[in-house]
Amino acid sequence: MYRNKNKSIINLYREQLAIIVTLFTLLIIAFFSLLILNIYRSHQGTILTNSLANQSTLTQVLAKDANRIFEIDSVLKVYNGNGESKNTLQNKMNSTLKELQQSRDAYQKQYNSIKHGYITYNNKKVSFKGISNDELNKIFQQHDKIWSQYNYNINIILTNKNTLTDLLKSTRYINENNQTLLNQNDKITSIIQIYNSNQTQVYVNILTGIGILILILLGIFMINTYINLFLPMNQFYRGMTQIGINDISTATPKFKGEELKPIFYEVQTVFNKLKSLINIIEDLSKNVPFRNILDRIFNSFLEYVPYTYIGVALIEDDGEIIKASYVSAAKEHKDLAKRMLGLKAEISSTSLGDVLKSKKARLINDLDEYVKGKKMREYNKILLEEGIKSSITFPLINNDKPIGIIFFSSSKKNVYKKEHVEFLKIVANSIMLSLEEDIFIEDMVISSTLALAVLTEERDPETGEHLNRMKIYSRMLAEYLSKENKYKDVIDMTYINAIERFSPLHDIGKVAIRDDILLKPGKLTKEEFEIMKTHTTYGGKVLRMADENLKKRGRSIFAMGIEIAEGHHEWWNGTGYPYGKQGEEIPLSARIVAVADVLDALTSKRPYKRAFSFQESLDIIIEDSGKHFDPYIINVLLKNIVKFKERYRRFNRNQQ
């Protein structure tokens, strides 16, 4: 018990405290090392994912450009003066040839880098030279064999001096081997990502092991402190009592009594917070959608920080607009998420602009008092009506570039303190990293797919802004339906945003339809119409393949897009295509888009018809209610027809 007889209590206290402080410092260093390592490795993994995914995208671009060149060349060689001018076609040919060459060169350059064990992305180099894999080398050999012939056929196309037969052979080879090239790239990507993930796990295990060792040492020295300090002090008080100087009832520390409970719980809380933060860091290193991470964060710190609502607003339109994009709320705010999601405001008209400029947290402990005497903004009105009384606002900044705002709010007043701000600041920074990666990945995938849809529309110059108009009509219909009792629990802001995002992909399958059918000014023959109908299943197939690849990485994005692509030509009475579904067998999203698509198609000029007036178009749609269209949706359309007519007029004004 008395191993340090020659040392005073104060010296023992200083020594033990110094050791404990040192161990705590080492523990914090290990924790932040783990944090920095995960952020760094996550960033490295993102670069690898983006670069390797770009290889697959480039193979698709190569095949698309080859097909496009063959189509244009076919038209030029039999040009009869109809349709687009010869100069216009030649310009399209030159532009596509240039794009094909650039894509081929970019693919070759990146592939050479991958073979040498590194990739370069935005002037950043990521190495994986430590990888040793016979399977990878075998894939390289198979890839080189196919790529040699693939590249040879691209060169044939690039010469632009071939007969249609030669061009057809080269284009056919590229189309037939494109999927093989994609599969090989996917295998290369999978092997490299597994290697990168394993390397990350090794480093994490090492740092975790160091942290555990430090915790064990800390426990040992805590016991040592108890033996060298608390027991001698207890003995001291007992000795004082024996000679009548002190009363044992007041002098003896109650190690198991009430006095030490606050200290025990405070220490326990610190370690629980530390564990929660480590769990968040682990989530950040996984490819998990941000909405899932936000829910995990919401449930992780309720015991330590008083909040009942977390909201994330993202900056849009080149920094002009801020939009409520993600929400996680307690049950007491049952309508808060639905009312807030999708709400937009001009940053310059709100105090959030000052938060972003200052890059500092803002604490409001009485929201009622804060808004008193100020112009009531829509979002503040909703927050107050839903019971929010106080909040902490953090700007989300990455490399001096603001990407949004995060709010931690409570249903009680005067609950936030300085320590809450400091603790949540760490959480906010972690959220920012995960959020930026999630947005980047989803936007990259969807933007690439939408670009293909836009390219399909541009093959027909008469369609103009069709995608944008029908997208707006689709969103309006979804918004009005969400206010009806039948769909108020089905259509929320997430659904509305999704239908706006994916409705332009409804005709993406038309990329597979030949120009002579797609652009035919007259009525299609029975055989031609059967070919045209395949654009629905082809569109679903394209989006389903994209979604399956994403599922391998823990994501699924295109579920609604698949519903829309396959179902927007199904009829309510079961006479539509491709599957002959009827009634509510047809997905709701497809039924909404069907109405929006036809409304714009009827009011727009096409090669085979004039543009009908709004009333003429409406009469046609009403006549087809219960046959072509869901009658409930048509009733909602008619109920809000003034708004749709106003939007139609705005479209016409913009075109003039």
Short mmCIF file of C-alpha atoms in Angstrom, two decimals, residues 38-56 110 113-114 117-128 189 192-193 196 200 284-285 287 398-399 433 436-438 440-441 444 553:
data_model
loop_
_atom_site.label_atom_id
_atom_site.label_comp_id
_atom_site.label_asym_id
_atom_site.label_seq_id
_atom_site.Cartn_x
_atom_site.Cartn_y
_atom_site.Cartn_z
CA ASN A 38 -10.02 8.47 -41.92
CA ILE A 39 -10.63 11.84 -43.56
CA TYR A 40 -7.44 11.50 -45.62
CA ARG A 41 -8.09 7.89 -46.62
CA SER A 42 -11.73 8.72 -47.35
CA HIS A 43 -10.56 11.54 -49.61
CA GLN A 44 -8.10 9.21 -51.29
CA GLY A 45 -10.86 6.65 -51.74
CA THR A 46 -13.12 9.31 -53.27
CA ILE A 47 -10.41 10.26 -55.77
CA LEU A 48 -9.93 6.59 -56.68
CA THR A 49 -13.68 6.03 -57.03
CA ASN A 50 -14.19 9.12 -59.17
CA SER A 51 -11.22 8.42 -61.44
CA LEU A 52 -12.00 4.73 -61.90
CA ALA A 53 -15.69 5.50 -62.46
CA ASN A 54 -14.61 7.99 -65.13
CA GLN A 55 -12.97 5.14 -67.06
CA SER A 56 -16.32 3.36 -67.27
CA GLN A 110 -5.60 7.16 -67.35
CA SER A 113 -1.41 5.42 -65.15
CA ILE A 114 -3.50 2.65 -63.56
CA GLY A 117 0.05 1.87 -59.99
CA TYR A 118 -1.32 5.38 -59.67
CA ILE A 119 -4.07 7.70 -60.84
CA THR A 120 -4.13 11.46 -61.29
CA TYR A 121 -7.29 13.46 -60.58
CA ASN A 122 -7.45 17.29 -60.53
CA ASN A 123 -3.64 17.40 -60.39
CA LYS A 124 -3.65 15.09 -57.34
CA LYS A 125 -1.78 11.82 -57.55
CA VAL A 126 -2.95 8.73 -55.65
CA SER A 127 -0.68 5.71 -55.62
CA PHE A 128 -1.54 2.07 -55.05
CA THR A 189 -12.04 -0.83 -59.86
CA ILE A 192 -8.16 -1.46 -56.31
CA GLN A 193 -10.95 -0.33 -53.98
CA ASN A 196 -7.43 0.70 -50.64
CA THR A 200 -7.20 1.90 -44.56
CA LEU A 284 -17.60 8.50 -42.75
CA SER A 285 -15.17 5.89 -44.06
CA ASN A 287 -20.00 4.57 -48.62
CA ASN A 398 -14.72 23.41 -47.18
CA ASN A 399 -11.51 25.00 -48.48
CA LEU A 433 -17.13 16.03 -45.16
CA GLU A 436 -19.88 16.95 -49.74
CA GLU A 437 -18.87 13.43 -50.80
CA ASP A 438 -22.51 12.27 -50.92
CA PHE A 440 -20.63 14.89 -55.36
CA ILE A 441 -21.21 11.18 -56.03
CA MET A 444 -21.96 13.10 -60.80
CA ARG A 553 -21.09 0.43 -53.52
#
